[in-house]
CSV table of C-alpha atoms in Angstrom, one decimal:
chain,number,residue,atom,x,y,z
A,20,UNK,CA,-95.0,-1.0,-105.6
A,21,UNK,CA,-97.2,2.0,-105.1
A,22,UNK,CA,-99.3,1.0,-108.1
A,23,UNK,CA,-100.2,-2.3,-106.3
A,24,UNK,CA,-101.6,-0.4,-103.3
A,25,UNK,CA,-104.2,1.6,-105.2
A,26,UNK,CA,-107.6,1.4,-103.7
A,27,UNK,CA,-110.7,0.2,-105.6
A,28,UNK,CA,-111.9,3.8,-105.6
A,29,UNK,CA,-108.7,5.0,-107.2
A,30,UNK,CA,-108.8,2.3,-109.9
A,31,UNK,CA,-112.4,3.2,-110.7
A,32,UNK,CA,-111.5,6.9,-110.9
A,33,UNK,CA,-108.5,6.2,-113.2
A,34,UNK,CA,-110.6,3.9,-115.5
A,35,UNK,CA,-113.4,6.4,-115.6
A,36,UNK,CA,-111.1,9.3,-116.6
A,37,UNK,CA,-109.5,7.2,-119.3
A,38,UNK,CA,-112.9,6.0,-120.6
A,39,UNK,CA,-114.1,9.6,-120.9
A,40,UNK,CA,-111.1,10.4,-123.1
A,41,UNK,CA,-111.6,7.4,-125.3
A,42,UNK,CA,-115.3,8.2,-125.6
A,43,UNK,CA,-114.5,11.7,-127.0
A,44,UNK,CA,-114.2,10.1,-130.5
A,45,UNK,CA,-117.9,9.3,-130.6
A,46,UNK,CA,-120.6,12.0,-131.0
A,47,UNK,CA,-122.9,10.5,-128.4
A,48,UNK,CA,-122.7,8.2,-125.3
A,49,UNK,CA,-125.9,6.5,-126.4
A,50,UNK,CA,-124.3,5.4,-129.7
A,51,UNK,CA,-121.1,4.3,-128.0
A,52,UNK,CA,-123.1,2.3,-125.4
A,53,UNK,CA,-125.1,0.7,-128.2
A,54,UNK,CA,-121.9,-0.4,-130.1
A,55,UNK,CA,-120.4,-1.8,-126.9
A,56,UNK,CA,-123.6,-3.6,-126.0
A,57,UNK,CA,-123.6,-1.9,-122.5
A,58,UNK,CA,-126.6,-0.4,-120.8
A,59,UNK,CA,-126.4,3.4,-121.0
A,60,UNK,CA,-127.0,3.9,-117.3
A,61,UNK,CA,-124.3,1.4,-116.4
A,62,UNK,CA,-121.9,2.9,-118.9
A,63,UNK,CA,-122.4,6.4,-117.3
A,64,UNK,CA,-121.4,4.8,-113.9
A,65,UNK,CA,-118.2,3.6,-115.5
A,66,UNK,CA,-117.5,7.1,-116.8
A,67,UNK,CA,-118.1,8.7,-113.5
A,68,UNK,CA,-115.9,6.2,-111.6
A,69,UNK,CA,-118.9,5.0,-109.5
A,70,UNK,CA,-118.7,1.4,-110.9
A,71,UNK,CA,-116.2,-0.9,-112.5
A,72,UNK,CA,-117.0,-3.5,-115.3
A,73,UNK,CA,-116.9,-7.2,-114.9
A,74,UNK,CA,-113.7,-8.9,-116.4
A,75,UNK,CA,-115.6,-9.9,-119.6
A,76,UNK,CA,-117.0,-6.4,-120.1
A,77,UNK,CA,-113.6,-4.8,-119.4
A,78,UNK,CA,-112.1,-7.1,-122.0
A,79,UNK,CA,-114.8,-6.1,-124.5
A,80,UNK,CA,-114.1,-2.4,-123.8
A,81,UNK,CA,-110.3,-2.8,-124.2
A,82,UNK,CA,-110.8,-4.7,-127.5
A,83,UNK,CA,-113.2,-2.1,-128.9
A,84,UNK,CA,-110.8,0.8,-128.1
A,85,UNK,CA,-107.7,-1.2,-128.9
A,86,UNK,CA,-106.1,-0.5,-125.5
A,87,UNK,CA,-104.8,-2.9,-122.8
A,88,UNK,CA,-105.3,-3.3,-119.1
A,89,UNK,CA,-103.0,-0.4,-118.3
A,90,UNK,CA,-106.1,1.8,-118.6
A,91,UNK,CA,-106.6,0.7,-114.9
A,92,UNK,CA,-103.3,2.2,-113.8
A,93,UNK,CA,-102.1,5.0,-116.0
A,94,UNK,CA,-103.6,7.9,-117.9
A,95,UNK,CA,-104.4,6.8,-121.5
A,96,UNK,CA,-102.4,9.8,-122.9
A,97,UNK,CA,-99.3,8.6,-121.2
A,98,UNK,CA,-99.8,5.0,-122.5
A,99,UNK,CA,-100.2,6.2,-126.1
A,100,UNK,CA,-97.3,8.6,-125.9
A,101,UNK,CA,-94.8,5.9,-124.9
A,102,UNK,CA,-96.1,3.1,-127.1
A,103,UNK,CA,-97.0,5.0,-130.3
A,104,UNK,CA,-94.5,4.6,-133.2
A,105,UNK,CA,-94.8,8.2,-134.2
A,106,UNK,CA,-94.0,9.5,-130.7
A,107,UNK,CA,-91.3,6.9,-129.8
A,108,UNK,CA,-87.6,7.7,-129.7
A,109,UNK,CA,-87.0,7.0,-133.4
A,110,UNK,CA,-89.6,9.3,-135.1
A,111,UNK,CA,-90.4,11.7,-132.3
A,112,UNK,CA,-88.4,14.6,-133.7
A,113,UNK,CA,-89.2,13.8,-137.4
A,114,UNK,CA,-92.7,12.7,-138.5
A,115,UNK,CA,-93.8,12.7,-134.8
A,116,UNK,CA,-92.9,16.4,-134.4
A,117,UNK,CA,-96.3,17.4,-135.7
A,118,UNK,CA,-98.5,14.9,-133.8
A,119,UNK,CA,-98.9,16.8,-130.6
A,120,UNK,CA,-99.0,20.4,-132.0
A,121,UNK,CA,-102.2,20.7,-134.1
A,122,UNK,CA,-103.7,23.7,-132.3
A,123,UNK,CA,-107.5,24.3,-132.3
A,124,UNK,CA,-106.9,27.6,-134.1
A,125,UNK,CA,-105.0,25.8,-136.9
A,126,UNK,CA,-107.6,23.1,-137.5
A,127,UNK,CA,-110.6,23.2,-135.2
A,128,UNK,CA,-112.4,20.2,-133.8
A,129,UNK,CA,-115.9,19.5,-135.2
A,130,UNK,CA,-117.6,18.4,-138.4
A,131,UNK,CA,-116.3,19.1,-141.9
A,132,UNK,CA,-118.0,18.9,-145.2
A,133,UNK,CA,-115.5,17.9,-147.9
A,134,UNK,CA,-115.6,17.7,-151.7
A,135,UNK,CA,-113.2,16.4,-154.3
A,136,UNK,CA,-113.2,15.1,-157.9
A,137,UNK,CA,-113.9,11.4,-158.1
A,138,UNK,CA,-110.8,9.2,-158.5
A,139,UNK,CA,-112.7,6.8,-160.8
A,140,UNK,CA,-114.8,9.1,-162.9
A,141,UNK,CA,-113.2,12.4,-164.0
A,142,UNK,CA,-116.6,14.0,-164.8
A,143,UNK,CA,-118.1,13.4,-161.3
A,144,UNK,CA,-117.3,14.7,-157.8
A,145,UNK,CA,-117.7,13.3,-154.3
A,146,UNK,CA,-118.9,15.2,-151.2
A,147,UNK,CA,-119.1,13.8,-147.7
A,148,UNK,CA,-118.6,14.4,-144.0
A,149,UNK,CA,-115.8,13.9,-141.5
A,150,UNK,CA,-115.4,14.6,-137.8
A,151,UNK,CA,-112.1,16.0,-136.3
A,152,UNK,CA,-111.6,15.5,-132.6
A,153,UNK,CA,-108.9,15.5,-130.0
A,154,UNK,CA,-107.7,12.7,-127.6
A,155,UNK,CA,-105.1,14.2,-125.3
A,156,UNK,CA,-102.6,16.0,-127.5
A,157,UNK,CA,-103.4,14.1,-130.6
A,158,UNK,CA,-105.9,15.1,-133.4
A,159,UNK,CA,-107.9,12.4,-135.2
A,160,UNK,CA,-110.2,12.3,-138.1
A,161,UNK,CA,-113.1,9.9,-138.8
A,162,UNK,CA,-115.6,9.4,-141.6
A,163,UNK,CA,-117.4,7.0,-143.9
A,164,UNK,CA,-116.9,6.4,-147.6
A,165,UNK,CA,-119.9,7.3,-149.8
A,166,UNK,CA,-122.0,4.2,-150.7
A,167,UNK,CA,-121.8,5.0,-154.4
A,168,UNK,CA,-118.0,5.0,-154.3
A,169,UNK,CA,-118.0,1.7,-152.5
A,170,UNK,CA,-120.3,0.2,-155.2
A,171,UNK,CA,-118.1,1.6,-158.0
A,172,UNK,CA,-115.1,-0.3,-156.5
A,173,UNK,CA,-117.0,-3.5,-155.9
A,174,UNK,CA,-116.6,-3.2,-152.1
A,175,UNK,CA,-119.0,-4.2,-149.3
A,176,UNK,CA,-121.4,-1.6,-147.9
A,177,UNK,CA,-121.1,-2.5,-144.3
A,178,UNK,CA,-120.4,0.2,-141.7
A,179,UNK,CA,-117.0,-1.4,-140.9
A,180,UNK,CA,-116.0,-1.5,-144.6
A,181,UNK,CA,-117.0,2.1,-145.2
A,182,UNK,CA,-115.4,3.6,-142.1
A,183,UNK,CA,-112.0,5.4,-142.3
A,184,UNK,CA,-109.9,6.9,-139.6
A,185,UNK,CA,-106.7,9.0,-139.6
A,186,UNK,CA,-104.2,11.0,-137.7
A,187,UNK,CA,-103.7,14.8,-138.3
A,188,UNK,CA,-100.2,16.3,-138.3
A,189,UNK,CA,-99.1,19.9,-138.2
A,190,UNK,CA,-97.1,21.0,-141.3
A,191,UNK,CA,-95.3,24.3,-142.0
A,192,UNK,CA,-98.1,25.6,-144.3
A,193,UNK,CA,-101.1,23.7,-143.0
A,194,UNK,CA,-102.1,20.2,-141.8
A,195,UNK,CA,-101.6,16.8,-143.2
A,196,UNK,CA,-103.6,13.6,-142.4
A,197,UNK,CA,-102.8,10.0,-142.9
A,198,UNK,CA,-106.1,8.1,-143.3
A,199,UNK,CA,-106.9,4.5,-143.8
A,200,UNK,CA,-109.9,2.1,-143.9
A,201,UNK,CA,-110.1,-0.7,-141.3
A,202,UNK,CA,-107.4,-3.3,-141.7
A,203,UNK,CA,-105.3,-0.7,-143.7
A,204,UNK,CA,-106.8,-2.0,-146.9
A,205,UNK,CA,-106.1,1.4,-148.6
A,206,UNK,CA,-104.7,4.7,-147.3
A,207,UNK,CA,-104.6,8.3,-148.4
A,208,UNK,CA,-102.5,11.3,-147.7
A,209,UNK,CA,-104.3,14.6,-147.3
A,210,UNK,CA,-102.8,18.1,-147.2
A,211,UNK,CA,-104.9,21.1,-146.4
A,212,UNK,CA,-104.1,24.8,-146.1
A,213,UNK,CA,-106.6,27.4,-144.8
A,214,UNK,CA,-107.9,29.9,-147.4
A,215,UNK,CA,-109.4,33.3,-146.9
A,216,UNK,CA,-113.2,33.2,-146.6
A,217,UNK,CA,-116.0,35.2,-144.9
A,218,UNK,CA,-116.1,32.9,-141.8
A,219,UNK,CA,-112.5,31.7,-142.1
A,220,UNK,CA,-113.8,28.1,-142.2
A,221,UNK,CA,-112.4,26.7,-145.5
A,222,UNK,CA,-109.3,24.7,-146.3
A,223,UNK,CA,-108.1,23.6,-149.7
A,224,UNK,CA,-105.4,21.1,-150.7
A,225,UNK,CA,-105.2,17.6,-152.2
A,226,UNK,CA,-105.6,14.0,-151.5
A,227,UNK,CA,-103.4,11.2,-152.8
A,228,UNK,CA,-104.5,7.5,-152.6
A,229,UNK,CA,-102.3,4.5,-152.3
A,230,UNK,CA,-103.2,2.5,-155.4
A,231,UNK,CA,-101.4,1.4,-158.5
A,232,UNK,CA,-101.6,3.6,-161.6
A,233,UNK,CA,-104.5,2.6,-163.9
A,234,UNK,CA,-105.8,4.1,-167.2
A,235,UNK,CA,-108.7,6.4,-166.8
A,236,UNK,CA,-108.4,7.0,-163.0
A,237,UNK,CA,-106.6,9.5,-160.8
A,238,UNK,CA,-104.5,9.0,-157.8
A,239,UNK,CA,-104.2,12.7,-156.7
A,240,UNK,CA,-107.0,15.3,-156.8
A,241,UNK,CA,-107.8,18.6,-155.2
A,242,UNK,CA,-109.9,18.6,-152.0
A,243,UNK,CA,-111.9,21.2,-150.1
A,244,UNK,CA,-112.8,21.1,-146.4
A,245,UNK,CA,-115.5,23.3,-144.9
A,246,UNK,CA,-115.7,23.5,-141.1
A,247,UNK,CA,-119.3,23.2,-140.0
A,248,UNK,CA,-118.8,23.4,-136.2
A,249,UNK,CA,-120.1,21.0,-133.7
A,250,UNK,CA,-123.8,21.1,-134.4
A,251,UNK,CA,-124.9,17.5,-135.0
A,252,UNK,CA,-128.1,18.5,-136.8
A,253,UNK,CA,-126.1,20.5,-139.3
A,254,UNK,CA,-123.6,17.7,-139.7
A,255,UNK,CA,-126.4,15.1,-140.3
A,256,UNK,CA,-127.9,17.3,-143.0
A,257,UNK,CA,-124.5,17.6,-144.8
A,258,UNK,CA,-123.9,13.9,-144.4
A,259,UNK,CA,-127.3,13.0,-146.0
A,260,UNK,CA,-126.5,15.3,-149.0
A,261,UNK,CA,-123.1,13.6,-149.6
A,262,UNK,CA,-122.2,11.1,-152.3
A,263,UNK,CA,-121.5,11.3,-156.1
A,264,UNK,CA,-122.6,14.5,-157.9
A,265,UNK,CA,-121.8,16.9,-160.7
A,266,UNK,CA,-119.7,20.0,-160.2
A,267,UNK,CA,-122.9,22.1,-160.5
A,268,UNK,CA,-124.4,20.3,-157.5
A,269,UNK,CA,-121.6,21.4,-155.2
A,270,UNK,CA,-121.8,24.6,-153.2
A,271,UNK,CA,-120.5,27.7,-155.1
A,272,UNK,CA,-117.4,28.3,-153.0
A,273,UNK,CA,-116.5,24.5,-153.2
A,274,UNK,CA,-116.8,24.8,-157.0
A,275,UNK,CA,-114.5,27.8,-157.0
A,276,UNK,CA,-111.8,26.3,-154.8
A,277,UNK,CA,-111.8,23.0,-156.7
A,278,UNK,CA,-110.9,24.8,-160.0
A,279,UNK,CA,-112.5,21.9,-161.9
A,280,UNK,CA,-111.3,23.3,-165.3
A,281,UNK,CA,-107.7,23.9,-164.2
A,282,UNK,CA,-105.0,21.2,-164.4
A,283,UNK,CA,-103.8,19.9,-161.0
A,284,UNK,CA,-100.1,20.1,-160.5
């Protein structure tokens, strides 16, 4: 009954706190406001708890972030902890054991440049950019497929089609990530282990994709992650340079870690 007696100010404050957590997955409030179709100034008022959205705008926000109206009453972390399949009773001590324990020192938040061999063309490589961020105790990853890779697979080039998101899990020797494009059309499993480097900012491992075996293509390849920090300018530069390339076009340490001439096993 205590929940029903919350004042409008308390509801606005709870909603604002939850909205700030949800907004952490976006590099800028301006971009998020644009995607939601909400005036930046008004959105800032929601974030600060000064104002509350109309019912239709609230519904739009809930749909966008894939949450429900409990964001008015409970911390969003508590909602996801109780409702998530990985953190529910059945899997909490198994797969879910690594969900809430990916420490910043193990796998820092920020932007990462990655490189790997192409799944479709053994002579070519793919480089790109992903962003790792925290929401509460969970660690997420987000990025976009290279346009050339989408064209090679005959897939649409829209932003929605290219986007992928995933969940990072702690493992005994590193981190793993389960990643999928929207609608779970395809998924991949990534494993990464930190390697010794001058700035201690490299991880190497492999990525396996969920497709049937076909002649002339790979389902598992080596992968390198390089932590770039949180500087958006540096990240944009790395993102623009991404796409299909030859091994000679990759940075020297990426070439070394990928061991292009060594069999993967």
